[in-house]
mmCIF file of C-alpha atoms in Angstrom:
data_model
loop_
_atom_site.group_PDB
_atom_site.id
_atom_site.type_symbol
_atom_site.label_atom_id
_atom_site.label_comp_id
_atom_site.label_asym_id
_atom_site.label_seq_id
_atom_site.Cartn_x
_atom_site.Cartn_y
_atom_site.Cartn_z
ATOM 1 C CA UNK A 7 215.363 -150.176 -83.087
ATOM 2 C CA UNK A 8 217.341 -149.717 -79.898
ATOM 3 C CA UNK A 9 216.307 -150.026 -76.279
ATOM 4 C CA UNK A 10 212.631 -149.126 -75.918
ATOM 5 C CA UNK A 11 211.890 -146.944 -72.923
ATOM 6 C CA UNK A 12 209.113 -147.983 -70.571
ATOM 7 C CA UNK A 13 207.176 -144.781 -71.324
ATOM 8 C CA UNK A 14 207.290 -145.561 -75.033
ATOM 9 C CA UNK A 15 206.062 -149.056 -74.313
ATOM 10 C CA UNK A 16 203.115 -147.723 -72.302
ATOM 11 C CA UNK A 17 202.300 -145.169 -74.950
ATOM 12 C CA UNK A 18 202.314 -147.732 -77.724
ATOM 13 C CA UNK A 19 200.380 -150.260 -75.667
ATOM 14 C CA UNK A 20 197.654 -147.725 -74.962
ATOM 15 C CA UNK A 21 197.594 -146.803 -78.649
ATOM 16 C CA UNK A 22 197.254 -150.457 -79.549
ATOM 17 C CA UNK A 23 194.440 -150.850 -77.050
ATOM 18 C CA UNK A 24 192.557 -147.991 -78.619
ATOM 19 C CA UNK A 25 192.781 -149.775 -81.979
ATOM 20 C CA UNK A 26 190.916 -152.747 -80.474
ATOM 21 C CA UNK A 27 188.129 -150.782 -78.757
ATOM 22 C CA UNK A 28 186.110 -147.737 -79.562
ATOM 23 C CA UNK A 29 185.932 -145.042 -76.854
ATOM 24 C CA UNK A 30 182.538 -146.220 -75.635
ATOM 25 C CA UNK A 31 183.711 -149.823 -75.625
ATOM 26 C CA UNK A 32 186.644 -148.949 -73.375
ATOM 27 C CA UNK A 33 184.300 -147.109 -70.976
ATOM 28 C CA UNK A 34 181.992 -150.127 -70.807
ATOM 29 C CA UNK A 35 184.934 -152.374 -69.999
ATOM 30 C CA UNK A 36 186.132 -150.071 -67.235
ATOM 31 C CA UNK A 37 182.642 -149.899 -65.710
ATOM 32 C CA UNK A 38 182.105 -153.662 -65.634
ATOM 33 C CA UNK A 39 181.341 -155.226 -62.242
ATOM 34 C CA UNK A 40 184.449 -156.680 -60.649
ATOM 35 C CA UNK A 41 183.411 -160.288 -61.249
ATOM 36 C CA UNK A 42 182.869 -159.621 -64.975
ATOM 37 C CA UNK A 43 186.300 -158.226 -65.788
ATOM 38 C CA UNK A 44 188.593 -160.394 -67.925
ATOM 39 C CA UNK A 45 190.865 -162.652 -65.837
ATOM 40 C CA UNK A 46 194.292 -161.260 -65.061
ATOM 41 C CA UNK A 47 196.874 -162.559 -67.561
ATOM 42 C CA UNK A 48 199.041 -165.407 -66.277
ATOM 43 C CA UNK A 49 202.105 -164.512 -68.325
ATOM 44 C CA UNK A 50 205.179 -162.907 -66.813
ATOM 45 C CA UNK A 51 207.970 -160.534 -67.783
ATOM 46 C CA UNK A 52 211.308 -162.089 -68.715
ATOM 47 C CA UNK A 53 214.618 -160.268 -68.568
ATOM 48 C CA UNK A 54 216.683 -159.826 -71.689
ATOM 49 C CA UNK A 55 219.501 -161.777 -70.050
ATOM 50 C CA UNK A 56 217.214 -164.772 -69.533
ATOM 51 C CA UNK A 57 216.224 -164.870 -73.182
ATOM 52 C CA UNK A 58 219.764 -164.161 -74.397
ATOM 53 C CA UNK A 59 221.121 -167.084 -72.397
ATOM 54 C CA UNK A 60 218.266 -169.405 -73.356
ATOM 55 C CA UNK A 61 218.773 -168.832 -77.099
ATOM 56 C CA UNK A 62 222.579 -168.882 -76.951
ATOM 57 C CA UNK A 63 222.745 -165.206 -77.787
ATOM 58 C CA UNK A 64 220.007 -165.471 -80.416
ATOM 59 C CA UNK A 65 222.292 -167.720 -82.408
ATOM 60 C CA UNK A 66 221.433 -168.293 -86.072
ATOM 61 C CA UNK A 67 221.539 -172.003 -85.295
ATOM 62 C CA UNK A 68 218.527 -171.475 -83.034
ATOM 63 C CA UNK A 69 216.512 -169.550 -85.634
ATOM 64 C CA UNK A 70 213.414 -171.644 -86.392
ATOM 65 C CA UNK A 71 211.155 -169.161 -88.157
ATOM 66 C CA UNK A 72 210.971 -165.777 -89.825
ATOM 67 C CA UNK A 73 207.908 -163.698 -90.664
ATOM 68 C CA UNK A 74 206.983 -160.273 -91.930
ATOM 69 C CA UNK A 75 208.096 -158.425 -88.819
ATOM 70 C CA UNK A 76 209.597 -160.975 -86.440
ATOM 71 C CA UNK A 77 212.048 -163.820 -86.033
ATOM 72 C CA UNK A 78 211.465 -166.902 -83.866
ATOM 73 C CA UNK A 79 214.273 -168.604 -81.928
ATOM 74 C CA UNK A 80 214.174 -171.817 -79.944
ATOM 75 C CA UNK A 81 215.745 -171.834 -76.506
ATOM 76 C CA UNK A 82 216.019 -173.627 -73.205
ATOM 77 C CA UNK A 83 215.591 -172.024 -69.792
ATOM 78 C CA UNK A 84 217.769 -172.870 -66.777
ATOM 79 C CA UNK A 85 215.033 -175.169 -65.478
ATOM 80 C CA UNK A 86 215.126 -177.157 -68.719
ATOM 81 C CA UNK A 87 211.883 -175.761 -70.156
ATOM 82 C CA UNK A 88 212.032 -175.375 -73.942
ATOM 83 C CA UNK A 89 210.709 -172.082 -75.267
ATOM 84 C CA UNK A 90 210.177 -170.193 -78.500
ATOM 85 C CA UNK A 91 211.137 -166.509 -78.483
ATOM 86 C CA UNK A 92 209.531 -164.206 -81.033
ATOM 87 C CA UNK A 93 211.707 -161.131 -81.548
ATOM 88 C CA UNK A 94 210.643 -158.011 -83.391
ATOM 89 C CA UNK A 95 213.059 -157.495 -86.273
ATOM 90 C CA UNK A 96 215.012 -154.244 -86.475
ATOM 91 C CA UNK A 97 214.401 -152.285 -89.656
ATOM 92 C CA UNK A 98 214.743 -148.671 -90.641
ATOM 93 C CA UNK A 99 211.168 -148.280 -91.872
ATOM 94 C CA UNK A 100 207.709 -148.969 -90.452
ATOM 95 C CA UNK A 101 209.208 -149.490 -86.990
ATOM 96 C CA UNK A 102 206.339 -147.794 -85.174
ATOM 97 C CA UNK A 103 203.714 -149.779 -87.088
ATOM 98 C CA UNK A 104 205.558 -153.023 -86.361
ATOM 99 C CA UNK A 105 205.830 -152.134 -82.681
ATOM 100 C CA UNK A 106 202.110 -151.418 -82.589
ATOM 101 C CA UNK A 107 201.306 -154.771 -84.225
ATOM 102 C CA UNK A 108 203.639 -156.550 -81.829
ATOM 103 C CA UNK A 109 202.006 -154.938 -78.816
ATOM 104 C CA UNK A 110 198.577 -155.691 -80.254
ATOM 105 C CA UNK A 111 199.608 -159.344 -80.278
ATOM 106 C CA UNK A 112 200.451 -159.163 -76.566
ATOM 107 C CA UNK A 113 197.110 -157.513 -75.807
ATOM 108 C CA UNK A 114 195.229 -160.142 -77.809
ATOM 109 C CA UNK A 115 196.846 -163.457 -76.965
ATOM 110 C CA UNK A 116 197.694 -162.456 -73.394
ATOM 111 C CA UNK A 117 194.050 -162.878 -72.380
ATOM 112 C CA UNK A 118 193.122 -166.115 -74.173
ATOM 113 C CA UNK A 119 193.049 -169.525 -72.544
ATOM 114 C CA UNK A 120 192.159 -172.598 -74.604
ATOM 115 C CA UNK A 121 193.857 -175.907 -75.274
ATOM 116 C CA UNK A 122 193.800 -175.221 -79.022
ATOM 117 C CA UNK A 123 195.395 -171.755 -78.801
ATOM 118 C CA UNK A 124 199.148 -171.434 -78.202
ATOM 119 C CA UNK A 125 199.582 -169.979 -74.696
ATOM 120 C CA UNK A 126 201.759 -166.931 -74.092
ATOM 121 C CA UNK A 127 204.337 -167.561 -71.365
ATOM 122 C CA UNK A 128 205.491 -163.971 -71.153
ATOM 123 C CA UNK A 129 207.223 -161.044 -72.792
ATOM 124 C CA UNK A 130 210.316 -158.859 -72.556
ATOM 125 C CA UNK A 131 210.699 -155.156 -73.357
ATOM 126 C CA UNK A 132 214.433 -154.779 -72.677
ATOM 127 C CA UNK A 133 216.488 -153.907 -75.780
ATOM 128 C CA UNK A 134 213.571 -154.662 -78.076
ATOM 129 C CA UNK A 135 210.233 -156.453 -77.962
ATOM 130 C CA UNK A 136 209.999 -160.207 -77.336
ATOM 131 C CA UNK A 137 207.178 -162.716 -76.874
ATOM 132 C CA UNK A 138 207.826 -166.057 -75.198
ATOM 133 C CA UNK A 139 205.864 -169.231 -75.944
ATOM 134 C CA UNK A 140 206.172 -172.915 -75.299
ATOM 135 C CA UNK A 141 208.252 -174.557 -78.027
ATOM 136 C CA UNK A 142 206.425 -176.851 -80.419
ATOM 137 C CA UNK A 143 208.913 -179.688 -80.914
ATOM 138 C CA UNK A 144 206.654 -181.374 -83.473
ATOM 139 C CA UNK A 145 206.339 -178.310 -85.692
ATOM 140 C CA UNK A 146 203.497 -176.876 -87.740
ATOM 141 C CA UNK A 147 200.818 -178.648 -89.741
ATOM 142 C CA UNK A 148 202.385 -177.257 -92.924
ATOM 143 C CA UNK A 149 205.781 -178.762 -92.109
ATOM 144 C CA UNK A 150 204.256 -182.215 -91.663
ATOM 145 C CA UNK A 151 201.792 -182.111 -94.543
ATOM 146 C CA UNK A 152 204.214 -180.846 -97.191
ATOM 147 C CA UNK A 153 207.543 -182.428 -96.238
ATOM 148 C CA UNK A 154 207.969 -185.213 -98.786
ATOM 149 C CA UNK A 155 210.711 -186.773 -96.670
ATOM 150 C CA UNK A 156 208.215 -187.572 -93.909
ATOM 151 C CA UNK A 157 205.601 -190.294 -93.881
ATOM 152 C CA UNK A 158 202.153 -188.870 -94.670
ATOM 153 C CA UNK A 159 199.928 -188.061 -91.719
ATOM 154 C CA UNK A 160 197.292 -190.741 -91.181
ATOM 155 C CA UNK A 161 193.611 -189.887 -91.418
ATOM 156 C CA UNK A 162 192.943 -190.110 -87.682
ATOM 157 C CA UNK A 163 195.612 -187.478 -86.989
ATOM 158 C CA UNK A 164 194.352 -185.206 -89.761
ATOM 159 C CA UNK A 165 190.820 -185.438 -88.428
ATOM 160 C CA UNK A 166 192.012 -184.602 -84.926
ATOM 161 C CA UNK A 167 193.942 -181.575 -86.234
ATOM 162 C CA UNK A 168 191.040 -179.992 -88.124
ATOM 163 C CA UNK A 169 188.569 -180.562 -85.293
ATOM 164 C CA UNK A 170 190.911 -179.047 -82.710
ATOM 165 C CA UNK A 171 191.658 -176.070 -84.939
ATOM 166 C CA UNK A 172 187.927 -175.490 -85.461
ATOM 167 C CA UNK A 173 187.354 -175.572 -81.691
ATOM 168 C CA UNK A 174 190.155 -173.078 -81.111
ATOM 169 C CA UNK A 175 188.825 -170.721 -83.771
ATOM 170 C CA UNK A 176 185.282 -170.991 -82.401
ATOM 171 C CA UNK A 177 186.684 -170.037 -78.985
ATOM 172 C CA UNK A 178 188.379 -166.946 -80.417
ATOM 173 C CA UNK A 179 185.132 -165.863 -82.077
ATOM 174 C CA UNK A 180 182.666 -166.641 -79.304
ATOM 175 C CA UNK A 181 184.422 -167.752 -76.130
ATOM 176 C CA UNK A 182 186.587 -164.724 -75.373
ATOM 177 C CA UNK A 183 185.641 -161.553 -73.506
ATOM 178 C CA UNK A 184 185.991 -159.771 -76.845
ATOM 179 C CA UNK A 185 185.654 -161.281 -80.336
ATOM 180 C CA UNK A 186 189.057 -162.024 -81.843
ATOM 181 C CA UNK A 187 189.469 -162.205 -85.614
ATOM 182 C CA UNK A 188 192.757 -163.971 -86.351
ATOM 183 C CA UNK A 189 193.139 -162.892 -90.030
ATOM 184 C CA UNK A 190 195.956 -165.338 -90.781
ATOM 185 C CA UNK A 191 194.650 -168.877 -90.304
ATOM 186 C CA UNK A 192 196.898 -171.196 -92.297
ATOM 187 C CA UNK A 193 198.741 -174.483 -91.857
ATOM 188 C CA UNK A 194 202.046 -172.865 -90.896
ATOM 189 C CA UNK A 195 200.307 -171.010 -88.038
ATOM 190 C CA UNK A 196 198.816 -174.188 -86.573
ATOM 191 C CA UNK A 197 201.429 -175.746 -84.278
ATOM 192 C CA UNK A 198 201.230 -179.259 -82.862
ATOM 193 C CA UNK A 199 201.863 -180.646 -79.398
ATOM 194 C CA UNK A 200 203.593 -183.983 -78.886
ATOM 195 C CA UNK A 201 200.212 -185.751 -79.039
ATOM 196 C CA UNK A 202 199.263 -183.831 -82.215
ATOM 197 C CA UNK A 203 196.829 -181.465 -80.540
ATOM 198 C CA UNK A 204 196.668 -178.338 -82.747
ATOM 199 C CA UNK A 205 197.308 -174.872 -81.330
ATOM 200 C CA UNK A 206 196.544 -171.670 -83.220
ATOM 201 C CA UNK A 207 199.532 -169.308 -83.154
ATOM 202 C CA UNK A 208 200.778 -165.982 -84.568
ATOM 203 C CA UNK A 209 198.328 -163.246 -83.606
ATOM 204 C CA UNK A 210 200.298 -160.471 -85.286
ATOM 205 C CA UNK A 211 197.398 -159.595 -87.614
ATOM 206 C CA UNK A 212 194.582 -160.325 -85.152
ATOM 207 C CA UNK A 213 191.853 -157.782 -84.472
ATOM 208 C CA UNK A 214 189.813 -157.482 -81.310
ATOM 209 C CA UNK A 215 186.286 -156.660 -82.495
ATOM 210 C CA UNK A 216 183.836 -154.928 -80.100
ATOM 211 C CA UNK A 217 180.562 -156.810 -79.693
ATOM 212 C CA UNK A 218 178.394 -154.050 -81.185
ATOM 213 C CA UNK A 219 180.385 -153.920 -84.432
ATOM 214 C CA UNK A 220 179.170 -156.046 -87.333
ATOM 215 C CA UNK A 221 182.566 -155.851 -89.064
ATOM 216 C CA UNK A 222 185.712 -153.803 -89.334
ATOM 217 C CA UNK A 223 187.157 -152.179 -92.475
ATOM 218 C CA UNK A 224 190.922 -152.407 -92.497
ATOM 219 C CA UNK A 225 193.803 -150.924 -94.453
ATOM 220 C CA UNK A 226 196.357 -152.002 -95.415
ATOM 221 C CA UNK A 227 195.183 -155.438 -96.544
ATOM 222 C CA UNK A 228 197.498 -157.994 -94.996
ATOM 223 C CA UNK A 229 197.502 -161.759 -95.121
ATOM 224 C CA UNK A 230 198.674 -164.766 -97.103
ATOM 225 C CA UNK A 231 197.980 -165.556 -100.749
ATOM 226 C CA UNK A 232 195.452 -168.328 -101.220
ATOM 227 C CA UNK A 233 193.712 -167.759 -97.870
ATOM 228 C CA UNK A 234 192.031 -164.369 -98.346
ATOM 229 C CA UNK A 235 188.254 -164.058 -98.411
ATOM 230 C CA UNK A 236 186.896 -162.012 -101.349
ATOM 231 C CA UNK A 237 185.303 -159.309 -99.183
ATOM 232 C CA UNK A 238 188.593 -158.806 -97.346
ATOM 233 C CA UNK A 239 190.817 -158.784 -100.407
ATOM 234 C CA UNK A 240 188.539 -156.491 -102.377
ATOM 235 C CA UNK A 241 187.139 -154.166 -99.703
ATOM 236 C CA UNK A 242 189.129 -154.702 -96.506
ATOM 237 C CA UNK A 243 186.032 -155.987 -94.672
ATOM 238 C CA UNK A 244 186.888 -158.205 -91.692
ATOM 239 C CA UNK A 245 184.649 -160.257 -89.412
ATOM 240 C CA UNK A 246 184.405 -163.875 -88.229
ATOM 241 C CA UNK A 247 183.550 -165.056 -91.751
ATOM 242 C CA UNK A 248 186.997 -163.884 -92.896
ATOM 243 C CA UNK A 249 188.518 -166.567 -90.666
ATOM 244 C CA UNK A 250 185.894 -169.095 -91.755
ATOM 245 C CA UNK A 251 187.034 -168.751 -95.369
ATOM 246 C CA UNK A 252 190.680 -169.248 -94.392
ATOM 247 C CA UNK A 253 189.711 -172.262 -92.298
ATOM 248 C CA UNK A 254 188.006 -173.735 -95.365
ATOM 249 C CA UNK A 255 191.267 -173.453 -97.293
ATOM 250 C CA UNK A 256 193.130 -175.011 -94.351
ATOM 251 C CA UNK A 257 190.594 -177.846 -94.271
ATOM 252 C CA UNK A 258 191.125 -178.533 -97.981
ATOM 253 C CA UNK A 259 194.892 -178.436 -97.458
ATOM 254 C CA UNK A 260 194.775 -181.083 -94.721
ATOM 255 C CA UNK A 261 192.365 -183.284 -96.697
ATOM 256 C CA UNK A 262 194.212 -183.089 -100.000
ATOM 257 C CA UNK A 263 197.835 -182.570 -99.010
ATOM 258 C CA UNK A 264 198.014 -179.808 -101.632
ATOM 259 C CA UNK A 265 199.456 -176.345 -101.025
ATOM 260 C CA UNK A 266 197.124 -173.297 -100.893
ATOM 261 C CA UNK A 267 198.640 -172.099 -104.177
ATOM 262 C CA UNK A 268 200.273 -174.515 -106.617
ATOM 263 C CA UNK A 269 203.160 -174.049 -109.026
ATOM 264 C CA UNK A 270 200.870 -172.649 -111.718
ATOM 265 C CA UNK A 271 199.538 -170.041 -109.235
ATOM 266 C CA UNK A 272 196.138 -171.711 -109.008
ATOM 267 C CA UNK A 273 194.571 -171.346 -105.589
ATOM 268 C CA UNK A 274 193.507 -174.477 -103.752
ATOM 269 C CA UNK A 275 189.921 -173.315 -103.309
ATOM 270 C CA UNK A 276 189.515 -172.559 -107.028
ATOM 271 C CA UNK A 277 190.880 -176.043 -107.818
ATOM 272 C CA UNK A 278 188.544 -177.703 -105.317
ATOM 273 C CA UNK A 279 185.370 -175.758 -106.092
ATOM 274 C CA UNK A 280 184.385 -177.559 -109.355
ATOM 275 C CA UNK A 281 185.211 -180.921 -107.770
ATOM 276 C CA UNK A 282 182.904 -180.143 -104.851
ATOM 277 C CA UNK A 283 180.171 -178.758 -107.102
ATOM 278 C CA UNK A 284 180.245 -181.883 -109.293
ATOM 279 C CA UNK A 285 180.073 -184.213 -106.311
ATOM 280 C CA UNK A 286 183.407 -185.853 -107.174
ATOM 281 C CA UNK A 287 184.770 -185.384 -103.686
ATOM 282 C CA UNK A 288 186.972 -188.508 -103.761
ATOM 283 C CA UNK A 289 189.302 -186.505 -106.009
ATOM 284 C CA UNK A 290 190.046 -184.249 -103.033
ATOM 285 C CA UNK A 291 191.644 -186.970 -100.915
ATOM 286 C CA UNK A 292 195.421 -187.008 -100.530
ATOM 287 C CA UNK A 293 196.545 -189.944 -102.722
ATOM 288 C CA UNK A 294 199.291 -190.715 -100.176
ATOM 289 C CA UNK A 295 196.578 -192.000 -97.838
ATOM 290 C CA UNK A 296 196.031 -194.845 -100.325
ATOM 291 C CA UNK A 297 192.347 -195.048 -99.462
ATOM 292 C CA UNK A 298 192.908 -195.394 -95.699
ATOM 293 C CA UNK A 299 190.365 -192.888 -94.402
ATOM 294 C CA UNK A 300 186.930 -192.809 -92.792
ATOM 295 C CA UNK A 301 184.491 -192.083 -95.613
ATOM 296 C CA UNK A 302 181.788 -190.695 -93.304
ATOM 297 C CA UNK A 303 184.200 -188.273 -91.624
ATOM 298 C CA UNK A 304 185.651 -187.320 -94.999
ATOM 299 C CA UNK A 305 182.232 -186.433 -96.444
ATOM 300 C CA UNK A 306 181.540 -184.203 -93.460
ATOM 301 C CA UNK A 307 184.855 -182.370 -93.816
ATOM 302 C CA UNK A 308 184.405 -181.964 -97.569
ATOM 303 C CA UNK A 309 180.902 -180.517 -97.112
ATOM 304 C CA UNK A 310 182.133 -178.160 -94.392
ATOM 305 C CA UNK A 311 184.954 -176.984 -96.667
ATOM 306 C CA UNK A 312 182.528 -176.360 -99.527
ATOM 307 C CA UNK A 313 180.508 -174.022 -97.284
ATOM 308 C CA UNK A 314 183.517 -172.220 -95.804
ATOM 309 C CA UNK A 315 184.968 -171.202 -99.184
ATOM 310 C CA UNK A 316 181.758 -169.716 -100.528
ATOM 311 C CA UNK A 317 182.437 -166.302 -102.092
ATOM 312 C CA UNK A 318 179.537 -164.664 -100.261
ATOM 313 C CA UNK A 319 180.239 -164.307 -96.548
ATOM 314 C CA UNK A 320 176.483 -164.305 -95.869
ATOM 315 C CA UNK A 321 176.267 -167.908 -97.037
ATOM 316 C CA UNK A 322 179.239 -169.144 -95.061
ATOM 317 C CA UNK A 323 178.616 -170.934 -91.758
ATOM 318 C CA UNK A 324 179.829 -169.752 -88.383
ATOM 319 C CA UNK A 325 182.541 -171.819 -86.708
ATOM 320 C CA UNK A 326 179.906 -173.267 -84.385
ATOM 321 C CA UNK A 327 177.957 -174.479 -87.424
ATOM 322 C CA UNK A 328 181.180 -175.809 -88.967
ATOM 323 C CA UNK A 329 181.781 -177.885 -85.832
ATOM 324 C CA UNK A 330 178.222 -179.228 -85.915
ATOM 325 C CA UNK A 331 178.729 -180.358 -89.510
ATOM 326 C CA UNK A 332 182.132 -181.894 -88.850
ATOM 327 C CA UNK A 333 181.364 -183.715 -85.618
ATOM 328 C CA UNK A 334 177.996 -185.463 -85.554
ATOM 329 C CA UNK A 335 174.291 -185.390 -86.316
ATOM 330 C CA UNK A 336 172.369 -185.135 -89.552
ATOM 331 C CA UNK A 337 173.641 -182.747 -92.204
ATOM 332 C CA UNK A 338 170.803 -180.556 -93.473
ATOM 333 C CA UNK A 339 172.023 -179.812 -96.979
ATOM 334 C CA UNK A 340 168.741 -178.114 -97.884
ATOM 335 C CA UNK A 341 169.496 -175.466 -95.257
ATOM 336 C CA UNK A 342 172.658 -174.519 -97.114
ATOM 337 C CA UNK A 343 171.275 -174.362 -100.647
ATOM 338 C CA UNK A 344 171.655 -170.958 -102.231
ATOM 339 C CA UNK A 345 170.767 -169.318 -105.509
ATOM 340 C CA UNK A 346 173.169 -170.172 -108.309
ATOM 341 C CA UNK A 347 174.002 -166.526 -108.970
ATOM 342 C CA UNK A 348 175.173 -166.138 -105.360
ATOM 343 C CA UNK A 349 177.795 -168.800 -105.969
ATOM 344 C CA UNK A 350 179.309 -167.065 -108.975
ATOM 345 C CA UNK A 351 182.307 -164.800 -108.553
ATOM 346 C CA UNK A 352 185.264 -163.940 -110.704
ATOM 347 C CA UNK A 353 188.676 -165.066 -109.542
ATOM 348 C CA UNK A 354 189.502 -162.041 -107.408
ATOM 349 C CA UNK A 355 193.247 -161.998 -107.692
ATOM 350 C CA UNK A 356 195.716 -162.533 -110.493
ATOM 351 C CA UNK A 357 199.049 -164.280 -110.317
ATOM 352 C CA UNK A 358 200.420 -163.292 -113.699
ATOM 353 C CA UNK A 359 204.185 -162.803 -113.636
ATOM 354 C CA UNK A 360 204.126 -163.050 -109.846
ATOM 355 C CA UNK A 361 207.108 -164.616 -108.098
ATOM 356 C CA UNK A 362 206.461 -165.493 -104.477
ATOM 357 C CA UNK A 363 206.429 -168.259 -101.890
ATOM 358 C CA UNK A 364 202.899 -169.649 -101.455
ATOM 359 C CA UNK A 365 203.192 -169.179 -97.711
ATOM 360 C CA UNK A 366 204.452 -165.604 -97.827
ATOM 361 C CA UNK A 367 202.413 -162.721 -96.460
ATOM 362 C CA UNK A 368 201.836 -159.407 -98.139
ATOM 363 C CA UNK A 369 200.423 -155.983 -97.466
ATOM 364 C CA UNK A 370 198.608 -153.510 -99.693
ATOM 365 C CA UNK A 371 196.744 -150.253 -99.094
ATOM 366 C CA UNK A 372 193.663 -148.727 -100.650
ATOM 367 C CA UNK A 373 193.909 -144.947 -101.165
ATOM 368 C CA UNK A 374 190.579 -144.090 -99.523
ATOM 369 C CA UNK A 375 190.076 -146.907 -97.011
ATOM 370 C CA UNK A 376 188.519 -145.957 -93.698
ATOM 371 C CA UNK A 377 187.521 -147.811 -90.571
ATOM 372 C CA UNK A 378 183.881 -148.787 -90.262
ATOM 373 C CA UNK A 379 181.475 -150.074 -87.702
#
């Protein structure tokens, strides 16, 4: 992909915007009273030269991450500010789809403002597409949880991470002008500040859901193995409960220190489910903690996780309810009891003869999938 003309940028951005809103939804946004319009984004446009200089010419030594359609480089601006630059990768196929997803990310994250969501500093459209963020010098939750060379995270830090992530996700679902479904909540997409405050990042798969829609049917199916809710994997159905399921897996990952999919291709939630059902929740705790954890807090997190990973989205809590369970007050377990048959579901994916990284994303299409309201 060579230099993208401004007209192409505008065309793609408008196309991306139409994918977020239906025609009537766009009209309602345009006709809002002035004081009800979303706040003007605070991010700015960077020049290609600024980003080139900051990353030392996008040197391989500055490459800190690589995803399905983008690379992330660390850099330092002339004023000393450390940044992370997400650059759309140049490939010969699916370029237009990747550009659309990239521009969707700008349209989504450019209007959010919460301490537990990674803020967008700006973008660049010279000689490609670039997003600019503050650099997380600590790294992601995944890098700290699973690096055996590092000391294990203490319980207090883990508790802080899951609470902050839950608050950020609740904000995306309920606190924004439009509902945002992230679709890729996982430990590697939760970055940490220097004081271990979590920030949700990577909105490349996010969907902006109009308020009158109950859900959205999506094709192709995209996401990360081990984190996909059954209704999404099987039918492409996306709503807030899709993120709730993924958060449940993330919660189990932080509690247990285990990866979302182990070496035998068993998913974390399928490993944890019988333990939770049998009330043997102590088996979930990361043994590296050596018993140093708050038992009351742990029971709350374990119960919240058990609800989030339920196969039926109807019986999963909202993120507001998850926060209520995790933070304080009496837990009404009777409220969450459901019929036994509603809790039964076949393992909805197979890993036979599959060679992949547990944290890798994938994409698949259904032949007759259509959008739905």
